[in-house]
Every structure is written in C-alpha cells, then in structure tokens.
Short mmCIF file of C-alpha atoms in Angstrom, two decimals:
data_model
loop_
_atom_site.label_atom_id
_atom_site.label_comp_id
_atom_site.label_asym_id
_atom_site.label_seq_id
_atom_site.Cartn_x
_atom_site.Cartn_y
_atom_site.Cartn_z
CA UNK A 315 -22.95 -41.42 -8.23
CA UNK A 316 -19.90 -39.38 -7.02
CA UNK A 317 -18.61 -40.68 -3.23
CA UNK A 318 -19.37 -37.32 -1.99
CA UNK A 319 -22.85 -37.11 -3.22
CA UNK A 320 -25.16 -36.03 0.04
CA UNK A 321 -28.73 -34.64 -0.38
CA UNK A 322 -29.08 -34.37 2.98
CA UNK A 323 -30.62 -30.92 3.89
CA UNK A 324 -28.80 -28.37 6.00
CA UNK A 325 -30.69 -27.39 8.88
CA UNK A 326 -28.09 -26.07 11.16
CA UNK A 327 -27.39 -22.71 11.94
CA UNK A 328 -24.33 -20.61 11.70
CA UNK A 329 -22.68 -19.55 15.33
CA UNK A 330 -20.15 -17.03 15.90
CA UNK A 331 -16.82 -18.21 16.68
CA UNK A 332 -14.73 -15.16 17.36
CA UNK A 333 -13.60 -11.78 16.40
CA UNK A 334 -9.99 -10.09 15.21
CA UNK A 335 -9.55 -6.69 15.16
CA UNK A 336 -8.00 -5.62 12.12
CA UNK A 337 -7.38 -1.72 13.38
CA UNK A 338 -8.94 0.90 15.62
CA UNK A 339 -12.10 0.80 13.66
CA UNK A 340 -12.33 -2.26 11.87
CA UNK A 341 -13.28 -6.11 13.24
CA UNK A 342 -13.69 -9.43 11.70
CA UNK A 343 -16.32 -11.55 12.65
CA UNK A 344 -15.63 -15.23 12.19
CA UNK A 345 -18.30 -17.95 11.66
CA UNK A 346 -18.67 -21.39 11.59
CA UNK A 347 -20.35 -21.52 7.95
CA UNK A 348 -20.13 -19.52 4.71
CA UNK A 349 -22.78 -16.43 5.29
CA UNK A 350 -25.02 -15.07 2.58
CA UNK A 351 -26.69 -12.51 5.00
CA UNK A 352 -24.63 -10.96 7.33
CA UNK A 353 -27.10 -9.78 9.80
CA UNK A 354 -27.52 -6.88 12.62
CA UNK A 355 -24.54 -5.82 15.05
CA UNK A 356 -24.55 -3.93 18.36
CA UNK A 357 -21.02 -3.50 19.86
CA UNK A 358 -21.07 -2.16 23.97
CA UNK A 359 -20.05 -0.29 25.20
CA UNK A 360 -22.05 1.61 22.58
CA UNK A 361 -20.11 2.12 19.44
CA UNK A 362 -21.46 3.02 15.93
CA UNK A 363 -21.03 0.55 13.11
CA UNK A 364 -21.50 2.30 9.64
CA UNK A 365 -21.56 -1.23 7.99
CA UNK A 366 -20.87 -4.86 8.01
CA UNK A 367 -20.55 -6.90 4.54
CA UNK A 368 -19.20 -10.40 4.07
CA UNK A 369 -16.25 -10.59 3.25
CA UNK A 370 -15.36 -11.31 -0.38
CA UNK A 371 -12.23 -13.31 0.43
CA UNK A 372 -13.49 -15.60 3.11
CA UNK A 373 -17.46 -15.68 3.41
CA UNK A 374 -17.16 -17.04 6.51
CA UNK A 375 -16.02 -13.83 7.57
CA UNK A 376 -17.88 -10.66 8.32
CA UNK A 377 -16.35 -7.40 8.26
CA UNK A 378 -17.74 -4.58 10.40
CA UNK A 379 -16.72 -1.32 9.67
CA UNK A 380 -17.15 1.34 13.19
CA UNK A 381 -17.95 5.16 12.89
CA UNK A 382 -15.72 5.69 16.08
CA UNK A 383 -12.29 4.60 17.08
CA UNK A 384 -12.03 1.98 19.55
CA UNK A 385 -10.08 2.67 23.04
CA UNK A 386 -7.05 0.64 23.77
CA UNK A 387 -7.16 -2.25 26.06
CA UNK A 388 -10.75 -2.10 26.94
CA UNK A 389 -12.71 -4.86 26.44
CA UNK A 390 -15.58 -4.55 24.10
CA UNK A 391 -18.55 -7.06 23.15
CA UNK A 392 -20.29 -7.74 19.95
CA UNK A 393 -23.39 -9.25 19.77
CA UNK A 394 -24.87 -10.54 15.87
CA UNK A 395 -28.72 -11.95 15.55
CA UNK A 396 -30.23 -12.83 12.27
CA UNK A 397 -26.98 -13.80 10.64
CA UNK A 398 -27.80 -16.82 8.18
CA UNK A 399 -26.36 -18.94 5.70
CA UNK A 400 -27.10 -20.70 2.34
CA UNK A 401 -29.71 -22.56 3.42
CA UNK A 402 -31.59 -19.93 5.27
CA UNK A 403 -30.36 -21.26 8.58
CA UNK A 404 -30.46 -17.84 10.97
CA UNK A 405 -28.39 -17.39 14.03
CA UNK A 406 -31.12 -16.27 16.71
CA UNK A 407 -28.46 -14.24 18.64
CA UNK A 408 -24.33 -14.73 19.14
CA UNK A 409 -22.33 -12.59 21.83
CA UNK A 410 -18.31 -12.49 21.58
CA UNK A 411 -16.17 -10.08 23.01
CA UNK A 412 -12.71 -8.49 21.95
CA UNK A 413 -10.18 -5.95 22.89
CA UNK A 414 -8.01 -3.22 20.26
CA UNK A 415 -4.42 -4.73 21.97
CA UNK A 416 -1.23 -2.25 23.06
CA UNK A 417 1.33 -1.61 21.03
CA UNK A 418 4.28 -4.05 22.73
CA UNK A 419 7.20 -2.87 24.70
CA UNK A 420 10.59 -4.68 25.13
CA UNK A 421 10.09 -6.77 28.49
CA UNK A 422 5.91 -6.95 28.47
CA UNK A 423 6.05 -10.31 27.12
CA UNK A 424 9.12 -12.49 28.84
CA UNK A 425 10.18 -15.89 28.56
CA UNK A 426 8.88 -18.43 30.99
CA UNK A 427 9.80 -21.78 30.43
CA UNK A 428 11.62 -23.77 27.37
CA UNK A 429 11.12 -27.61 26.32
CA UNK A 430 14.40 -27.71 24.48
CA UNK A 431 14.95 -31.94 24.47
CA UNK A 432 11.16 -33.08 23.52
CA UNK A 433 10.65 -36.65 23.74
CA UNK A 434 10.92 -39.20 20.76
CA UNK A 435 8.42 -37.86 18.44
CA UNK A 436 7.45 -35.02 20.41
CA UNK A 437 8.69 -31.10 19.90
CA UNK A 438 9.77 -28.37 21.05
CA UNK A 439 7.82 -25.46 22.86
CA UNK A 440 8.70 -21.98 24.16
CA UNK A 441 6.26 -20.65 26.57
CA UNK A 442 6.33 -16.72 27.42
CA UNK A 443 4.11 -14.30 30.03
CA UNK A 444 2.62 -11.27 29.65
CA UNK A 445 4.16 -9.47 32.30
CA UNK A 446 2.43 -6.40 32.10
CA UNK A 447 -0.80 -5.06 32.89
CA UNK A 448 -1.59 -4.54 29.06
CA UNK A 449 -3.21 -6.80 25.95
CA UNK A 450 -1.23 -7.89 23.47
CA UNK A 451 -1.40 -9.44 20.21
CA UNK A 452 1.48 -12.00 19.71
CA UNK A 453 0.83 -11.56 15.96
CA UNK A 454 4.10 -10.19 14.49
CA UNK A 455 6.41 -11.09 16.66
CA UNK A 456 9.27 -13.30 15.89
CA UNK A 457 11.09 -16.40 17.70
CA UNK A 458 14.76 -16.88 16.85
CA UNK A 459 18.42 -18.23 18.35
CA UNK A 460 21.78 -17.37 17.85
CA UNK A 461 24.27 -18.38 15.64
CA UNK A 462 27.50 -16.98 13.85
CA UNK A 463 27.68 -14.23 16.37
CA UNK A 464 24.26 -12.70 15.91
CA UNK A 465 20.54 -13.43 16.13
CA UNK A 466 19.36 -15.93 13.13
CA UNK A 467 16.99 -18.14 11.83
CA UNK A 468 13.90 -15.23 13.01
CA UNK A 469 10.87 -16.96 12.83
CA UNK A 470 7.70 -14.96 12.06
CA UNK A 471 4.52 -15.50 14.28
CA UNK A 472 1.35 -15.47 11.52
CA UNK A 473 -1.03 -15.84 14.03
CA UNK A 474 -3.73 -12.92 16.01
CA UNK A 475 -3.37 -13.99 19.58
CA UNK A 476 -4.53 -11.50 22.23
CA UNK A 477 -2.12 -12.59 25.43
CA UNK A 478 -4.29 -11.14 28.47
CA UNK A 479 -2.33 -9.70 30.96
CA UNK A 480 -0.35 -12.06 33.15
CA UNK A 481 -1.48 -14.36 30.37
CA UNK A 482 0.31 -17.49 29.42
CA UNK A 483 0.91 -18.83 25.69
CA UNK A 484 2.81 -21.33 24.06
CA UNK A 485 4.58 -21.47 20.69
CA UNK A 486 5.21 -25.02 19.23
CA UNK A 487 5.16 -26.59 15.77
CA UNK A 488 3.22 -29.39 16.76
CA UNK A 489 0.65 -28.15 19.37
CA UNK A 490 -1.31 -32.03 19.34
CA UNK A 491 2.54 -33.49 20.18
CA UNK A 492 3.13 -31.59 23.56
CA UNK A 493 -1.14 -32.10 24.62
CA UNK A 494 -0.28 -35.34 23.88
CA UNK A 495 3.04 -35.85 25.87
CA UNK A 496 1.40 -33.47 28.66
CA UNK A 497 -1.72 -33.81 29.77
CA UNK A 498 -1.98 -31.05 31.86
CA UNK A 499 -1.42 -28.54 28.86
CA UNK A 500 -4.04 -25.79 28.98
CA UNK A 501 -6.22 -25.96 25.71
CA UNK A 502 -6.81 -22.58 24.28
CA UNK A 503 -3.45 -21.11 25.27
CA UNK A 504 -1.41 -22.68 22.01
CA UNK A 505 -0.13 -20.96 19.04
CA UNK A 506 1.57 -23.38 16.26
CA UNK A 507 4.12 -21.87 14.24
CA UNK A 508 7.47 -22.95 13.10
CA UNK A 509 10.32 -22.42 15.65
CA UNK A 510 14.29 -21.97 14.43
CA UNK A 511 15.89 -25.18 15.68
CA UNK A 512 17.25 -25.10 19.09
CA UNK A 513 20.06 -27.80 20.36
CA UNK A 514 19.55 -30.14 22.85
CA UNK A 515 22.33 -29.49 24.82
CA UNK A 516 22.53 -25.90 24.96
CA UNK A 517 21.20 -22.37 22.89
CA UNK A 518 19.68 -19.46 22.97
CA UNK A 519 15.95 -18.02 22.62
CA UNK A 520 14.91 -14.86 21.37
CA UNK A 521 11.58 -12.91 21.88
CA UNK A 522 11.65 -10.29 19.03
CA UNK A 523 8.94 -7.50 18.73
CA UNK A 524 7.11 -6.71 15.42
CA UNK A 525 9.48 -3.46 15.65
CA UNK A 526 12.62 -5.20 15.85
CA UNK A 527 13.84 -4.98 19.33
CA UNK A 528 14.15 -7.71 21.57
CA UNK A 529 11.66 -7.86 24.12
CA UNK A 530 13.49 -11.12 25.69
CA UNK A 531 16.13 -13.76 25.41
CA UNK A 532 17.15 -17.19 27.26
CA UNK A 533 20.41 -18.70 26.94
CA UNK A 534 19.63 -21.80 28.12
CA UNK A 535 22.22 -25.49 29.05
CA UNK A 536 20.98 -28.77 29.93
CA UNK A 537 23.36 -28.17 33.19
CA UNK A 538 21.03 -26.35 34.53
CA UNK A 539 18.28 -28.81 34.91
CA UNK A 540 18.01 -30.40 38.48
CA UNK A 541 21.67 -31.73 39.34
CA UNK A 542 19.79 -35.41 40.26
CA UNK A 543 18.15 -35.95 36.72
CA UNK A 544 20.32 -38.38 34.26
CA UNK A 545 17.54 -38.18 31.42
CA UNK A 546 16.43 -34.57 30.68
CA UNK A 547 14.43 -35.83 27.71
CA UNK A 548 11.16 -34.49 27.47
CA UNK A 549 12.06 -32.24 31.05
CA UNK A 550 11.52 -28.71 30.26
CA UNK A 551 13.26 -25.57 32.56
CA UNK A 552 10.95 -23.57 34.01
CA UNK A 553 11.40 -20.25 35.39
CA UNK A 554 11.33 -19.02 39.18
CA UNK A 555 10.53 -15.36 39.27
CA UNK A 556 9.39 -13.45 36.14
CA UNK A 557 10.91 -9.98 38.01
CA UNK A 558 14.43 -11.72 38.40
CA UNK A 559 16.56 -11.49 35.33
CA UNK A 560 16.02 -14.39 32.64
CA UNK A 561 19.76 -15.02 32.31
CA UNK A 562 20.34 -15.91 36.53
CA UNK A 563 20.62 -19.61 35.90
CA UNK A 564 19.72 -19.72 39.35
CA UNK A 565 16.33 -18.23 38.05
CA UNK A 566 15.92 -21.70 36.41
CA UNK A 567 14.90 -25.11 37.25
CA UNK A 568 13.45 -28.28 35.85
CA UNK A 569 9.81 -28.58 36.17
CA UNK A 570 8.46 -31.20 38.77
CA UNK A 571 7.64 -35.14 37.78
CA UNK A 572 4.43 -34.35 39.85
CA UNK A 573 2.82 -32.12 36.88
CA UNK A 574 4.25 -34.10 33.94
CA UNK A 575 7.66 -32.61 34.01
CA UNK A 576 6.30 -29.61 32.13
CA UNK A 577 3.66 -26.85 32.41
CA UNK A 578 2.77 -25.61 28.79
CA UNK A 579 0.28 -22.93 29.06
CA UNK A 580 -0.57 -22.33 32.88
CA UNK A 581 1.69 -21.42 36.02
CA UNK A 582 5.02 -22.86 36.41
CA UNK A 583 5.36 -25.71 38.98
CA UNK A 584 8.48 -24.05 40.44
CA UNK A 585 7.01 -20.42 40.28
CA UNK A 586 8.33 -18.58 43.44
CA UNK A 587 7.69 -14.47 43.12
CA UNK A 588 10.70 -13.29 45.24
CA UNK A 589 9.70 -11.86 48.95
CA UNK A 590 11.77 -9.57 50.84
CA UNK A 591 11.22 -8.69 54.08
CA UNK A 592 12.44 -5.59 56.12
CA UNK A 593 14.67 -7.80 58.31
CA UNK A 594 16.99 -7.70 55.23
CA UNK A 595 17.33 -11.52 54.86
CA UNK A 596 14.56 -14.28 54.52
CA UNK A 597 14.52 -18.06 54.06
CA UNK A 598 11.95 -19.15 52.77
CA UNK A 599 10.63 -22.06 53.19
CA UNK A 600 12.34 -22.67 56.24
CA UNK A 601 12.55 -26.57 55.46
CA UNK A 602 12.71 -27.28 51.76
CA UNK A 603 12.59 -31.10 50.21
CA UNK A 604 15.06 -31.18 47.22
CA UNK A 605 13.17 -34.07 45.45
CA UNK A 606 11.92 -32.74 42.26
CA UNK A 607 7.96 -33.12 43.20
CA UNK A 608 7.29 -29.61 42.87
CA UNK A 609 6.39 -28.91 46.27
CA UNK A 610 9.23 -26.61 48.19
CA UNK A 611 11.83 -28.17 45.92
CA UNK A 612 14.07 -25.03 46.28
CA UNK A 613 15.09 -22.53 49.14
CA UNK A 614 14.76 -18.78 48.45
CA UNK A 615 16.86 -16.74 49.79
CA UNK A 616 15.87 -12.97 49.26
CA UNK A 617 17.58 -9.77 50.07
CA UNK A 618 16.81 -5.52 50.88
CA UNK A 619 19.80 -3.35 51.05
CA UNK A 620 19.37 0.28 52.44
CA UNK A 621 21.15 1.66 49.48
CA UNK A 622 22.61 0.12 45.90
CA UNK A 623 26.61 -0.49 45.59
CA UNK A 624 27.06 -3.60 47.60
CA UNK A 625 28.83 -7.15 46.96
CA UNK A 626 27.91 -9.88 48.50
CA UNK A 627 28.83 -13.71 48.96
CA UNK A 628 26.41 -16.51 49.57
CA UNK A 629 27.76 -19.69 51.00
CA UNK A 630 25.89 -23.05 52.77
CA UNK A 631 27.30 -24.80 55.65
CA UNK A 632 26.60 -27.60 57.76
CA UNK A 633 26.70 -27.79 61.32
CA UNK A 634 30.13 -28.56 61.57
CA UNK A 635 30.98 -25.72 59.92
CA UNK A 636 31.79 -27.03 56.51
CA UNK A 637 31.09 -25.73 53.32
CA UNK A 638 28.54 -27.48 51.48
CA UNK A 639 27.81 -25.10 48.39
CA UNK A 640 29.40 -21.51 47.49
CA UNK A 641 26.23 -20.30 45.80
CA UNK A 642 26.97 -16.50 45.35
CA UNK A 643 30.90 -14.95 44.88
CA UNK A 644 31.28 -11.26 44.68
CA UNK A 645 28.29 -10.47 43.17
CA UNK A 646 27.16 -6.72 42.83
CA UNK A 647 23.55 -6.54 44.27
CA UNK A 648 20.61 -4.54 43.84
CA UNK A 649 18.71 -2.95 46.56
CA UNK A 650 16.45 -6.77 46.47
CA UNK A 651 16.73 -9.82 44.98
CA UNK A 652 16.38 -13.40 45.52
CA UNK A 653 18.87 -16.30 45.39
CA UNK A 654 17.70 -19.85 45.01
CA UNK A 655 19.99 -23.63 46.18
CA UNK A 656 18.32 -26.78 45.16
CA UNK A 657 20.13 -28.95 47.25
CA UNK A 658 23.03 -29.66 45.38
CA UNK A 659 26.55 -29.57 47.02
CA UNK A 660 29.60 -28.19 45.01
CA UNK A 661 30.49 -31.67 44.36
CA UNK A 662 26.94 -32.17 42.25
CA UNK A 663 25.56 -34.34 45.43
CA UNK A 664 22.63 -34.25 47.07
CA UNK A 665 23.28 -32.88 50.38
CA UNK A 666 22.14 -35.00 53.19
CA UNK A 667 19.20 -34.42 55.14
CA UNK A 668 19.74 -32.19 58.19
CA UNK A 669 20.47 -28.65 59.37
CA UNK A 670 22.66 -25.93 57.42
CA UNK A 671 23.36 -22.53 57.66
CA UNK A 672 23.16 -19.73 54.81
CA UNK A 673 25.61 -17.33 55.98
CA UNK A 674 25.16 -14.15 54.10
CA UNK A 675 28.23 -11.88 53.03
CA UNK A 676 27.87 -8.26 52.23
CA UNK A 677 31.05 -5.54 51.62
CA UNK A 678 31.85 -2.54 50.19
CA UNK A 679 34.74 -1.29 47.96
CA UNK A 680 35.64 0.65 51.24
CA UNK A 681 36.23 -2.63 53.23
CA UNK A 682 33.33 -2.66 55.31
CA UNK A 683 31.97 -6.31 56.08
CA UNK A 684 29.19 -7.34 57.38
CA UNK A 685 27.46 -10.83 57.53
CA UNK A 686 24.05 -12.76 58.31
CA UNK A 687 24.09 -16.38 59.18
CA UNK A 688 20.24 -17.88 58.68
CA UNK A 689 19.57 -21.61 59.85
CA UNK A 690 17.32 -23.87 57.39
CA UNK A 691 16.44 -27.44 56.65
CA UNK A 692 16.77 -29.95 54.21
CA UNK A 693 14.29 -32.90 54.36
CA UNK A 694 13.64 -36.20 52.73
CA UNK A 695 12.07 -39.47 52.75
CA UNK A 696 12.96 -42.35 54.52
#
C-alpha cells in the first residue's frame, strides 16, 4: 500500500482566508481548500457582482467579477455562504473585507528602520511606513542599493500587501529568522522577498515605486549607531521622526536593548514626532538618560522661525562653560525642525551626569545674531 494511502473521509469545511483585488472591478477570493462550488456573494456597501467562477488556475481561488467599479480607499466587505468543496463540505457563511488601494506617490511609503548586520544566521530586514493617509499595495515596488554610481541590484516585490495608513511592514528574505531573533516582531506585518545585499558597515537603501521613481532612500553607516555600543550585530537603526528628512543622521539611532534591539513591524522604540512650540525653542525631555533602554534615551531639541533664510549653530556646554558637543554648524534651517544629542561628547564619551546648556545660534547673511541658551539634564544610574 502506497505511504500516503489515507481513506479517511473529509468532513471539514472550506473557510475563507482572504481577498486580492485584481482591478476596480475584479476580486479574488482565497480559500483554504480546492472549491467545486463556488457559492453566493454579497459585497457592502452594496455592489453588484455579475459572476463568480473558480478559478481555472488555482481552484482554491474564486474569482468575482462586479457590475460597478469599486471606489478608492474605501473599505469594502465580502461575505460567501454555501461555498463547498469535493467532498460536499459547505461553508455556512465567511465575511472578509478589502480595499481597491491608491495609486503610490514618491514619499507615501518612507523608510523606518534598517537591520543591516543580522546576527549569525539571521538576515537582513528593511522596515518602511505608510506615511500617508492612503492604502497601498506594496506589490510592485522594488528594494535596491547603490553601486557603480547609480541605483542597482532592484529587487522586485511579488507580493499583494495592502499597507494601511500609518501602517508598518517589513521586507526580509527570511521572515521565521528575524521572529525568531525578535520576539517582539508583529506577526501579520511581514513580506519575504529577496533583498539586494547591503554591507555591514555602510550602504544605501532604496524604496522604488512600481513607476520608477524613488519614493525613498537611506544611506545608512554603522557610525551612526549609539556611540557606547562595541557590537552592532544584530542592532538595527531606527528612525526618530518620519517628517524629518531620512538622510539627518541625527534622525537615526540604534533601537533600545529593552525591546530586543529591534522593532520589526510595530512603532519604533526611539520614535519621537518633533514638537515645536511658539516660544521658538523646546527641550524636550528636560532630563534625558543616555543609556540605550529606550526610555528618554535622546534630547530633542526643536525649532519655529518667523520666516525661512536662517543659519543656525547648535552647541552643548557644561556649567563651566565648556564645550561638550558642537551638534549643529551653519546649518540653513527651515521655518521648524528638530535636532536630537544622545549624550555623546565630541570626543565619542559619554558625558557625565549633570547639568548642560544647549545654547542655540541663529544669523543671517546680513550679520544679525541672535542666541537662546536652554538648561537640561543628563541622568544615570548609580
């Protein structure tokens, strides 16, 4: 008798596992099981269907065909009953919604944070945000780097992947590797596809549209992980602000031992939206604990001009008056921003625990100065 002989009856039923839409008036409903009968479907808000066969290709696949064009972005549901299988085995009723996504524009989907030195045995990832208010399929888009003086080694992304709106999703070629090496990595947010090779000492990432034009790129170093970690194996860089630019290293900074030294798939453990405040300089938080735990690891130091066209210098002192870290030189601002220390002296120490001043520089071309000084405090364990 063959090894795979089984006479054991199938009793259970088909269930609905999700649907793709293929175009404005055409959807794919998945199954768990080959179907022989596809069954009755009922989208709402109300739309026609003029049919739904099984698909000759895949019959675990039902395509439904709609009378009426779907509206972009808004979120439909389908519900299926009497769908059955080989056997006879009928699917009393399955419900699954689904959205027709927006066509993407350069900046709605940035990147958010980069695992470029995986562990032994583990791999890379390159996790990007919907930073828009639209959906978007990821399906199309390509992931590349740099080399010989233009963008290479494009990757193409095979996979339909609606990314919600401030929605979080994670490219990797071996999705079970990074759940593995970090356990707080959000199931359902993963996409495996292969990735063009990026060095472990320094690179670049690019976020291509299906059209061609970049909607993002990261050129990343392994300098800019947190001036106190020897080992930046397995330590990915996480990003501050998604509305500062990608390329401000200062925008930058290792994720915190306290999650797992990553975030793959949900909200980065040194996210900090930039604040201004009509006062025209902030610290925030006033004491800040440089130790890499992910709690107030960084200071913020955010900006509001009156008017564009201004340079400004950032610089930390201690009480005695002595500079600790030149953070900003001659740097043309906008009318906000945000500027971000992590403790680390222009020598690449830790500065000691105590009280410093950010002292605030702004000119013109015309020679007019003006500055802010702003006290602040760095704490530590004992």
């Amino acid at each position: 008798i063959n090894a795979l002989f089984n006479n054991t009856p199938d009793t259970l039923a088909p269930s609905l596992n999700k649907v793709t839409v293929i175009d404005n008036t055409t959807l794919l409903v998945h199954f768990t099981e080959e179907i022989s009968n596809p069954g009755a479907y009922v989208v709402a808000p109300f739309v026609p269907i003029t049919s739904a066969t099984v698909s000759v290709g895949n019959p675990q696949d039902v395509v439904v065909v709609l009378a009426s064009v779907l509206d972009t972005g808004f979120v439909y549901s389908i519900a299926v009953t009497g769908a059955s299988d080989c056997s006879g085995n009928t699917l009393p009723m399955g419900v699954s919604s689904f959205v027709l996504p927006s066509v993407p524009r350069a900046k709605d989907i940035i990147i958010n944070e980069v695992l470029f030195n995986p562990l032994t045995g583990g791999a890379d990832f390159v996790e990007c945000y919907n930073n828009s208010d639209r959906f978007i399929d990821v399906h199309g888009f390509y992931l590349a780097n740099y080399s010989d003086d233009t963008i290479s080694n494009a990757k193409y992304i095979n996979a339909n992947f609606i990314l919600n709106p401030q929605g979080y999703v994670v490219f990797t070629e071996d999705s079970n590797a990074v759940k593995r090496d970090y356990l707080n990595a959000q199931a359902g947010r993963f996409v495996q596809t292969d990735l063009p090779t990026y060095s472990n000492e320094s690179g670049d990432v690019f976020l291509i549209l299906p059209s061609n034009p970049v909607s993002d790129f990261f050129s990343y170093h392994e300098d800019m992980h947190f001036g106190l970690i020897n080992n930046p194996d397995g330590i990915s860089l996480e990003r501050i602000d998604f509305n500062q630019s990608t390329n401000n290293a200062s925008n930058w900074h290792s994720a915190a031992e306290s999650v797992g030294f990553a975030t793959p798939g949900f909200e980065n453990s040194q996210y900090y939206p930039g604040m201004v405040t009509e006062d025209n300089i902030e610290i925030d938080p006033p004491i800040f604990s440089p130790d890499n735990d992910g709690h107030e690891d960084v200071i913020h130091i955010s900006y509001s001009m009156d008017s564009p066209g201004y340079v400004g210098n950032v610089s930390i002192y201690d009480t005695k008056g002595r500079l600790i870290k030149s953070l900003v030189q001659n740097e043309l601002l906008g009318i906000t921003g945000v500027f971000t220390w992590d403790g680390i002296t222009n020598d690449r120490l830790k500065a000691r625990i105590g009280t410093y001043i950010a002292y605030f520089e702004v000119f013109t071309i015309e020679g007019l100065v003006t500055g802010v000084k702003k006290p602040f405090a760095l704490a530590g364990q004992f």
